[in-house]
Coordinates of C-alpha atoms in Angstrom, one line a residue:
M305 CA 8.7 -0.5 24.2
T306 CA 5.7 -2.3 22.4
A307 CA 5.4 -5.0 25.5
C308 CA 3.1 -7.9 24.4
A309 CA 2.7 -11.5 26.3
I310 CA 1.5 -14.3 24.4
E311 CA -1.0 -17.0 25.7
P312 CA -1.9 -19.6 23.3
A313 CA -5.6 -20.8 23.2
A314 CA -7.2 -23.9 22.0
A315 CA -7.5 -25.1 18.8
N316 CA -10.2 -25.6 16.5
E317 CA -9.9 -28.1 14.3
E318 CA -13.2 -29.6 14.2
N319 CA -15.5 -27.3 12.6
A320 CA -13.3 -24.9 10.5
E321 CA -12.7 -25.7 6.9
H322 CA -10.2 -24.8 4.8
A323 CA -10.9 -22.8 1.4
D324 CA -10.4 -26.3 -0.6
G325 CA -11.9 -28.7 1.9
E326 CA -8.7 -29.3 3.9
I327 CA -8.8 -28.8 7.5
P328 CA -6.4 -26.4 8.8
R329 CA -4.4 -26.6 12.2
T330 CA -5.3 -23.3 14.1
E331 CA -3.8 -22.5 17.6
D332 CA -4.9 -19.2 19.1
A333 CA -2.5 -16.8 20.6
I334 CA -3.5 -13.8 22.8
T335 CA -1.7 -10.7 23.7
E336 CA -3.0 -7.6 25.9
D337 CA -3.7 -3.9 24.2
G338 CA -6.5 -1.3 24.5
Q339 CA -6.5 1.4 22.5
T340 CA -8.9 2.1 19.6
P341 CA -6.9 1.0 16.5
R342 CA -6.0 3.0 13.7
S343 CA -7.7 0.8 10.7
G344 CA -7.9 1.8 7.2
N345 CA -11.7 1.6 6.8
D346 CA -12.3 3.5 10.3
R347 CA -14.0 5.9 7.9
Q348 CA -17.2 4.8 6.4
T349 CA -17.0 3.3 3.1
P350 CA -19.7 4.4 1.1
R351 CA -20.9 1.6 -1.6
S352 CA -20.3 3.7 -4.5
W353 CA -17.0 5.5 -5.0
S354 CA -18.3 7.7 -8.3
D355 CA -18.8 10.9 -6.2
A356 CA -14.8 10.9 -5.1
Q357 CA -14.5 10.9 -1.7
T358 CA -11.2 9.9 0.1
P359 CA -11.2 7.2 2.5
G360 CA -9.5 8.2 5.4
T361 CA -7.1 6.4 8.0
G362 CA -8.8 5.1 11.3
N363 CA -9.8 8.2 13.9
D364 CA -7.6 10.7 12.2
A365 CA -9.3 10.4 8.8
Q366 CA -9.6 13.8 7.1
T367 CA -9.9 15.2 3.6
P368 CA -6.3 15.7 1.9
E369 CA -5.3 19.3 2.0
T370 CA -4.5 20.8 -1.7
G371 CA -1.4 21.9 -2.3
N372 CA 1.6 20.6 -3.9
R373 CA 2.0 17.5 -1.4
A374 CA 3.7 14.8 -2.8
T375 CA 0.6 12.1 -1.2
P376 CA -2.5 12.7 1.0
R377 CA -1.6 12.1 4.3
T378 CA -3.9 11.9 7.7
G379 CA -3.1 13.4 11.1
N380 CA -0.9 10.5 11.9
G381 CA 1.3 10.5 9.0
E382 CA -0.5 8.0 7.0
T383 CA -1.6 7.7 3.5
P384 CA -5.2 6.9 2.9
R385 CA -6.2 3.4 2.4
A386 CA -7.7 1.9 -1.0
G387 CA -11.2 1.2 -1.4
C388 CA -10.2 -2.6 -1.3
V389 CA -7.3 -4.4 -0.6
I390 CA -5.8 -6.8 -3.4
T391 CA -3.2 -9.8 -3.4
V392 CA 0.2 -9.0 -4.5
D393 CA -0.8 -11.4 -7.7
G394 CA -4.2 -10.2 -8.3
S395 CA -6.2 -13.2 -7.9
Y396 CA -8.5 -12.0 -5.1
A397 CA -9.4 -8.7 -3.7
A398 CA -11.2 -8.1 -0.6
R399 CA -13.2 -5.3 1.0
L400 CA -16.1 -3.9 3.7
A401 CA -19.5 -3.8 1.6
G402 CA -22.2 -1.9 2.8
H403 CA -25.6 -2.7 2.8
G404 CA -27.7 0.2 4.7
D405 CA -26.1 0.9 7.6
S406 CA -24.7 -2.5 8.1
W407 CA -21.3 -4.0 6.7
F408 CA -19.9 -6.8 6.0
P409 CA -16.5 -8.3 4.2
E410 CA -16.9 -9.3 0.5
R411 CA -14.5 -11.4 -1.6
W412 CA -13.6 -10.7 -5.1
T413 CA -12.5 -13.1 -7.5
L414 CA -10.3 -11.3 -10.4
D415 CA -8.3 -14.0 -11.7
G416 CA -11.3 -15.8 -13.7
P417 CA -13.2 -15.2 -17.1
E418 CA -15.0 -12.1 -15.5
P419 CA -14.6 -11.0 -11.9
Y420 CA -17.4 -11.7 -9.1
A421 CA -18.0 -11.0 -5.5
V422 CA -18.9 -13.4 -2.7
P423 CA -20.3 -11.4 0.4
L424 CA -18.5 -13.1 3.7
P425 CA -21.4 -11.8 6.4
G426 CA -21.2 -12.8 9.8
N427 CA -23.8 -13.4 12.6
Q428 CA -23.7 -9.4 13.3
P429 CA -23.0 -6.8 11.0
E430 CA -19.0 -5.6 11.1
E431 CA -17.7 -2.4 12.7
P432 CA -16.9 0.5 10.1
G433 CA -13.0 0.1 11.5
T434 CA -12.9 -3.7 10.9
E435 CA -9.7 -4.5 8.2
V436 CA -9.7 -6.8 6.0
Q437 CA -7.2 -8.6 3.6
P438 CA -7.6 -11.5 1.3
M439 CA -5.2 -14.2 1.1
G440 CA -4.0 -16.5 -1.5
D441 CA -5.9 -19.3 -1.3
G442 CA -9.3 -17.5 -1.1
R443 CA -9.8 -17.0 2.0
V444 CA -10.4 -13.2 4.0
L445 CA -8.7 -12.3 7.1
I446 CA -10.4 -9.9 9.5
R447 CA -9.3 -7.8 11.9
R448 CA -11.9 -7.0 14.7
F449 CA -11.5 -4.6 17.7
A450 CA -13.4 -5.0 21.1
D451 CA -13.3 -5.4 24.8
R452 CA -9.7 -4.1 24.2
R453 CA -8.6 -7.0 21.8
H454 CA -7.7 -7.3 18.2
T455 CA -9.2 -10.4 17.1
F456 CA -7.9 -12.3 14.0
S457 CA -9.7 -15.0 12.0
L458 CA -9.9 -16.2 8.3
L459 CA -13.6 -16.3 6.9
Y460 CA -14.5 -18.6 3.9
P461 CA -17.8 -19.5 2.3
T462 CA -19.5 -22.5 2.7
G463 CA -22.5 -22.7 0.9
P464 CA -25.2 -20.0 1.9
Q465 CA -23.3 -20.0 5.1
T466 CA -19.6 -17.7 5.9
G467 CA -17.3 -20.1 8.0
E468 CA -14.9 -18.5 10.6
L469 CA -11.5 -19.9 11.8
P470 CA -10.0 -18.2 14.9
M471 CA -6.4 -17.1 14.7
G472 CA -6.1 -15.3 17.9
A473 CA -5.4 -11.9 19.2
V474 CA -3.2 -9.3 20.0
E475 CA -3.6 -6.7 23.2
C476 CA -1.0 -4.1 24.0
P477 CA -0.9 -2.7 27.4
D478 CA 0.7 0.3 26.0
A479 CA -2.8 3.0 26.1
G480 CA -1.3 4.8 23.2
T481 CA -0.7 1.8 21.0
V482 CA -2.3 1.6 17.9
L483 CA -2.8 -1.7 15.1
R484 CA -3.2 -2.1 11.8
L485 CA -2.7 -4.4 9.2
L486 CA 0.3 -4.3 6.7
P487 CA 0.0 -4.8 3.3
P488 CA -0.6 -8.3 1.5
A489 CA 2.8 -10.1 1.9
P490 CA 4.4 -11.8 -1.3
G491 CA 2.7 -15.1 -1.8
G492 CA -0.6 -14.9 0.0
E493 CA 0.5 -17.4 2.6
K494 CA 1.3 -15.1 5.4
A495 CA -0.5 -12.0 6.9
Y496 CA 1.4 -9.3 9.2
A497 CA 0.2 -6.4 11.6
L498 CA 2.0 -3.3 12.9
A499 CA 1.5 -2.4 16.4
V500 CA 2.6 1.3 16.9
G501 CA 3.5 2.1 20.8
P502 CA 4.7 5.4 22.5
H503 CA 8.4 4.6 21.7
S504 CA 8.6 1.6 19.6
S505 CA 6.5 -0.4 16.9
A506 CA 6.3 -4.2 17.0
V507 CA 5.7 -6.3 13.7
W508 CA 3.4 -9.5 14.2
L509 CA 2.9 -12.3 12.2
V510 CA -0.8 -12.6 12.8
A511 CA -1.8 -15.5 9.6
G512 CA 0.0 -18.1 8.3
G513 CA 2.5 -19.1 11.6
A514 CA 2.1 -22.4 13.6
F515 CA 1.1 -21.0 16.6
G516 CA -1.4 -17.8 16.5
P517 CA -0.1 -14.5 16.4
E518 CA 3.8 -14.1 16.6
H519 CA 5.8 -11.4 17.7
L520 CA 8.6 -11.0 14.8
A521 CA 10.5 -7.8 15.5
E522 CA 10.7 -4.6 17.6
V523 CA 11.6 -1.5 16.0
P524 CA 12.6 1.5 17.9
G525 CA 10.4 4.6 17.3
R526 CA 7.1 5.1 15.7
C527 CA 6.7 3.6 12.4
S528 CA 4.4 3.9 9.9
G529 CA 4.0 2.9 5.8
G530 CA 5.0 -0.4 4.8
V531 CA 6.2 -1.9 1.6
W532 CA 7.7 -5.2 0.4
L533 CA 10.7 -5.2 -1.4
D534 CA 11.2 -8.5 -2.1
R535 CA 9.2 -11.6 -3.3
A536 CA 10.1 -13.9 -0.1
G537 CA 8.2 -11.6 2.0
R538 CA 11.5 -10.9 4.2
M539 CA 12.5 -7.3 3.6
L540 CA 9.6 -4.6 5.1
A541 CA 10.8 -1.5 4.8
L542 CA 8.7 1.2 7.3
D543 CA 8.9 4.9 7.8
R544 CA 10.4 5.1 11.5
E545 CA 9.7 8.6 13.2
A546 CA 12.4 9.1 15.1
G547 CA 13.8 12.7 16.7
G548 CA 11.3 14.4 15.0
R549 CA 12.3 13.1 11.6
T550 CA 11.3 10.1 9.4
K551 CA 13.1 8.0 7.7
A552 CA 12.5 5.0 5.9
V553 CA 14.3 1.6 6.8
V554 CA 14.1 -1.8 6.2
V555 CA 13.5 -4.6 8.5
D556 CA 14.5 -8.0 7.8
L557 CA 12.0 -10.8 9.0
E558 CA 14.3 -13.7 9.1
R559 CA 17.2 -12.1 11.1
G560 CA 15.5 -11.2 13.9
G561 CA 14.1 -8.0 13.1
E562 CA 17.1 -6.7 12.4
V563 CA 16.9 -3.0 11.4
S564 CA 18.8 -1.5 8.8
P565 CA 18.6 2.6 6.9
L566 CA 17.1 2.8 3.8
L567 CA 16.5 6.7 2.7
Q568 CA 18.4 9.9 4.2
I569 CA 18.5 12.0 1.4
A570 CA 19.0 14.8 3.5
D571 CA 20.0 15.2 7.5
G572 CA 17.0 17.2 8.0
S573 CA 14.6 16.0 5.5
D574 CA 11.4 13.5 6.1
D575 CA 11.8 10.9 3.5
R576 CA 8.9 8.0 3.1
L577 CA 9.1 5.1 0.9
L578 CA 5.9 4.9 -0.9
L579 CA 5.9 1.9 -3.5
A580 CA 8.2 -0.3 -4.1
D581 CA 8.8 -3.1 -7.1
P582 CA 10.8 -6.1 -6.4
D583 CA 11.6 -7.0 -10.0
S584 CA 13.1 -3.5 -11.3
G585 CA 14.0 -1.9 -7.9
L586 CA 11.9 1.2 -8.9
L587 CA 11.1 3.2 -5.5
L588 CA 8.4 5.6 -5.2
I589 CA 9.5 8.2 -2.4
S590 CA 7.9 11.2 -0.8
S591 CA 10.7 13.5 0.7
D592 CA 10.6 17.3 1.4
A593 CA 14.7 17.6 1.2
P594 CA 14.1 19.3 -2.8
S595 CA 11.9 22.0 -1.0
P596 CA 12.0 22.3 2.5
G597 CA 8.6 22.0 4.4
C598 CA 6.7 20.7 1.0
A599 CA 7.0 17.2 0.7
R600 CA 7.2 16.3 -3.3
L601 CA 7.3 12.7 -4.9
G602 CA 10.3 10.9 -6.6
W603 CA 12.0 8.0 -7.5
G604 CA 14.9 6.0 -7.1
V605 CA 16.4 2.7 -8.1
L606 CA 17.7 0.3 -5.3
G607 CA 21.2 -0.6 -5.9
S608 CA 21.8 2.2 -8.6
T609 CA 24.4 5.1 -8.0
L610 CA 22.1 7.6 -9.2
P611 CA 20.1 10.0 -6.7
V612 CA 16.6 10.2 -6.3
R613 CA 15.1 12.0 -8.7
F614 CA 12.3 14.5 -8.1
P615 CA 10.2 15.4 -11.7
E616 CA 8.2 18.4 -12.3
C617 CA 5.6 16.6 -13.7
L618 CA 4.8 14.8 -10.5
R619 CA 3.8 18.2 -9.3
V620 CA 0.0 18.8 -9.9
P621 CA -0.8 22.0 -8.3
G622 CA -3.3 22.4 -5.9
C623 CA -3.8 18.7 -5.9
A624 CA -2.2 15.9 -4.1
V625 CA -0.5 12.6 -6.0
T626 CA -0.3 9.2 -4.2
P627 CA 1.1 6.1 -6.2
F628 CA -0.6 3.1 -5.9
A629 CA 0.7 0.6 -8.5
I630 CA 3.8 -0.3 -10.6
Q631 CA 4.0 -2.7 -13.1
P632 CA 6.3 -6.0 -12.1
G633 CA 8.3 -8.2 -14.6
Q634 CA 10.7 -5.6 -15.9
V635 CA 13.8 -6.9 -14.7
L636 CA 16.6 -4.4 -14.9
M637 CA 13.8 -1.7 -16.9
P638 CA 12.9 0.8 -13.5
E639 CA 12.9 3.6 -16.3
S640 CA 9.6 1.5 -18.5
C641 CA 7.9 0.9 -15.2
G642 CA 4.2 1.8 -15.7
V643 CA 3.2 4.0 -12.4
A644 CA -0.5 4.4 -11.6
L645 CA -1.5 7.6 -9.6
R646 CA -4.1 8.3 -7.7
V647 CA -4.6 12.6 -7.7
D648 CA -6.8 14.3 -5.2
G649 CA -8.2 18.1 -6.2
S650 CA -11.0 19.9 -5.2
M651 CA -13.0 18.7 -8.1
G652 CA -12.4 15.1 -6.9
S653 CA -10.2 12.3 -7.6
W654 CA -8.7 11.1 -11.4
L655 CA -6.3 8.4 -12.3
G656 CA -2.5 9.8 -13.4
V657 CA -0.4 6.9 -15.4
W658 CA 3.5 7.6 -15.9
R659 CA 6.5 6.2 -16.4
P660 CA 10.6 7.1 -15.6
A661 CA 11.5 7.5 -18.9
A662 CA 8.7 9.8 -19.9
R663 CA 8.4 13.7 -20.0
Q664 CA 4.6 13.9 -18.5
V665 CA 1.8 12.3 -16.7
L666 CA -1.2 11.0 -18.6
H667 CA -4.3 11.9 -16.6
L668 CA -7.6 10.1 -17.2
P669 CA -10.4 9.9 -15.8
A670 CA -11.6 7.4 -13.4
P671 CA -14.1 4.5 -13.8
E672 CA -17.3 5.8 -12.4
G673 CA -17.5 3.6 -8.8
W674 CA -13.5 3.2 -8.4
L675 CA -12.5 2.1 -5.4
A676 CA -10.2 4.9 -4.7
G677 CA -6.6 4.1 -5.0
A678 CA -7.0 0.2 -5.9
G679 CA -5.6 -0.9 -8.9
L680 CA -3.1 -3.8 -10.2
W681 CA -0.7 -3.3 -12.9
T682 CA 0.3 -6.5 -15.1
E683 CA 3.3 -8.0 -16.5
D684 CA 2.2 -7.3 -20.1
G685 CA 1.3 -3.4 -19.2
E686 CA -2.4 -3.5 -18.3
L687 CA -4.0 -1.7 -15.4
L688 CA -6.4 -3.1 -13.8
L689 CA -9.0 -0.8 -11.6
P690 CA -11.8 -2.1 -9.6
Y691 CA -15.2 -0.5 -9.5
A692 CA -18.5 -0.9 -7.8
T693 CA -21.9 0.9 -8.6
P694 CA -25.6 0.2 -8.1
A695 CA -25.7 -1.5 -11.6
A696 CA -22.5 -3.4 -11.7
P697 CA -21.7 -3.9 -8.0
C698 CA -18.4 -5.9 -9.1
G699 CA -16.7 -4.6 -12.1
V700 CA -13.0 -4.1 -13.1
A701 CA -11.4 -1.1 -15.8
R702 CA -9.4 -2.6 -18.0
W703 CA -6.8 0.0 -19.8
A704 CA -4.2 -1.1 -21.7
A705 CA -0.6 1.2 -21.8
A706 CA 1.5 1.6 -24.9
S707 CA 4.9 0.0 -23.7
G708 CA 7.6 2.3 -23.4
N709 CA 5.6 6.1 -23.2
G710 CA 3.1 5.4 -20.5
A711 CA 0.2 6.4 -22.9
L712 CA -2.7 4.5 -22.8
T713 CA -4.5 2.5 -25.6
G714 CA -7.3 0.3 -26.3
D715 CA -10.9 0.0 -24.7
T716 CA -12.0 -0.2 -21.6
E717 CA -14.6 -2.5 -19.9
G718 CA -17.5 -1.4 -17.2
P719 CA -18.7 2.3 -16.8
G720 CA -16.5 5.1 -17.0
G721 CA -14.5 4.2 -20.2
T722 CA -14.4 7.2 -22.0
G723 CA -11.8 6.5 -25.1
D724 CA -9.4 9.3 -24.6
A725 CA -6.5 6.7 -24.5
G726 CA -3.7 8.6 -25.8
R727 CA -4.2 12.1 -24.3
T728 CA -1.4 13.4 -22.9
G729 CA -1.3 15.6 -19.7
E730 CA -1.7 19.4 -19.9
A731 CA 1.1 21.9 -19.0
G732 CA 1.1 22.9 -15.5
A733 CA -1.2 20.2 -14.6
G734 CA 1.3 17.0 -14.8
G735 CA 3.2 18.1 -18.2
A736 CA 6.9 19.0 -18.3
G737 CA 7.8 21.7 -16.3
P738 CA 10.2 24.5 -18.6
E739 CA 13.2 23.3 -16.6
D740 CA 12.3 19.4 -16.8
P741 CA 12.2 18.6 -20.5
E742 CA 12.7 15.1 -20.1
G743 CA 10.4 14.5 -17.1
G744 CA 13.5 13.3 -15.0
G745 CA 14.6 16.5 -13.2
G746 CA 15.6 20.0 -14.3
D747 CA 18.3 22.1 -12.8
G748 CA 19.7 19.6 -10.3
S749 CA 19.8 22.2 -7.2
S750 CA 21.1 20.5 -3.9
G751 CA 19.0 19.7 -1.4
R752 CA 19.6 20.7 2.4
G753 CA 22.5 17.9 2.6
G754 CA 24.5 20.3 0.5
G755 CA 26.0 19.6 -3.0
S756 CA 26.5 21.4 -6.3
D757 CA 24.3 21.9 -9.0
T758 CA 24.5 19.5 -11.8
A759 CA 23.0 19.1 -15.0
T760 CA 20.1 17.4 -15.8
Q761 CA 21.0 13.7 -16.3
S762 CA 19.1 11.4 -18.9
P763 CA 17.4 8.0 -17.7
E764 CA 19.6 5.3 -18.1
P765 CA 19.1 2.2 -19.5
G766 CA 19.0 0.2 -16.4
P767 CA 20.5 -0.1 -13.1
P768 CA 24.7 -0.8 -13.3
E769 CA 23.8 -4.1 -11.1
P770 CA 21.1 -6.5 -10.3
V771 CA 19.1 -5.3 -7.2
M772 CA 21.0 -6.9 -4.1
A773 CA 19.2 -9.3 -2.0
R774 CA 19.7 -6.7 0.9
P775 CA 18.8 -2.9 -0.3
V776 CA 21.7 -0.9 -0.4
P777 CA 20.7 2.9 1.5
L778 CA 20.2 5.6 -1.2
Q779 CA 22.5 7.8 0.7
Q780 CA 25.6 5.8 0.2
A781 CA 25.0 6.5 -3.5
P782 CA 28.2 8.9 -4.8
L783 CA 25.7 11.3 -6.0
G784 CA 22.9 10.9 -2.9
S785 CA 23.5 14.2 -1.5
L786 CA 22.1 16.1 -4.5
V787 CA 18.4 16.0 -5.6
T788 CA 16.9 17.3 -8.8
K789 CA 13.9 20.0 -8.6

């Protein structure tokens, strides 16, 4: 069990100002820990990502292995972190920027006429393992690790200086416990962290609470990942390792951390949730159920009666494929959602664009200096990719996608635009396979959970019913024991 003790600290209301001029309330809470944390930025981030390096996660950062892996993973089972973190609404982004051997937080404003960056340096350079996350009001949450404590503060610009509002600290007594920030929550008002211990994992509210960090839930088993399933920031999906297998579960943060199953494609498979869109219910999944010992990328829909499908076109030989953004706003139309993919191979990293209804993945070169794995879809089908180069330290490439087929149209802004919009993927490297003419699966063979062969099913025009408030575990679907190759 990940046990933590909370000790409120004194508030600092006199000197800390909110980004909009208001003086927020602060009470620091302290808990106890001790182990170098697993952080998304523990591997040093170069100033430019034009060399297509792959960022790692924490102290186990490593280059992804090649092969038909669904998504690159580090030694601790985590997907590599993106070069920057973007709020759910796309207003702000934050990253650790480098100047020589020094590192400092940097906030990007993305919702204006053109993007611009504001450096937020502290009194001393940051450690490479420091995590940053943008908040919806323009402030930046920072997690530092020192003296066996994870400390949290909100940073904001105050003229030429950086204001800092302490939010408290978390310590964990177990030597094997590590802590990291969870992805930005919907609304941008709160931020969460996950403390993973030897036998259980704790979900913490580290910003937006009334009294500093608050312990919200204790989940048996070692958890990783972190995907929000609703717009209210209530349903959190985690990948839980227990009994030698990893299954995605749902944690209800408004019901005392109640845990319920989400993914169990086969009894002996590792089933992880990589990405979700609350509007359409589209889920991007990694599982080795269709290919024992080799994770594959698949998709499903919350509340649907259809099984998870594993399109052949999402298998890129010799490369690892990681979904990082889904087009929002496509209510009851999961097959029409654009999905952005990061493809890592021996020749570097590039961009893939795919829709469940499409036959193939459209492979495109990433813009020069792309902050690898970072991006955002708009409801109108425009894909935004942040990049940083010596000539343009803060830029966003904008690529418009043609509705319904995943093709990109129009011009791009910033370095890296190629004008190759509409180019199709090559056969064998993302195009439809010989057994998958529709891109939704081929000869429906059963996974390790059993079941008979079925014919390839055409994409349905939409789920049979709206997405439910509480997710329906996919293994409860009538055809949930079947997987399609």
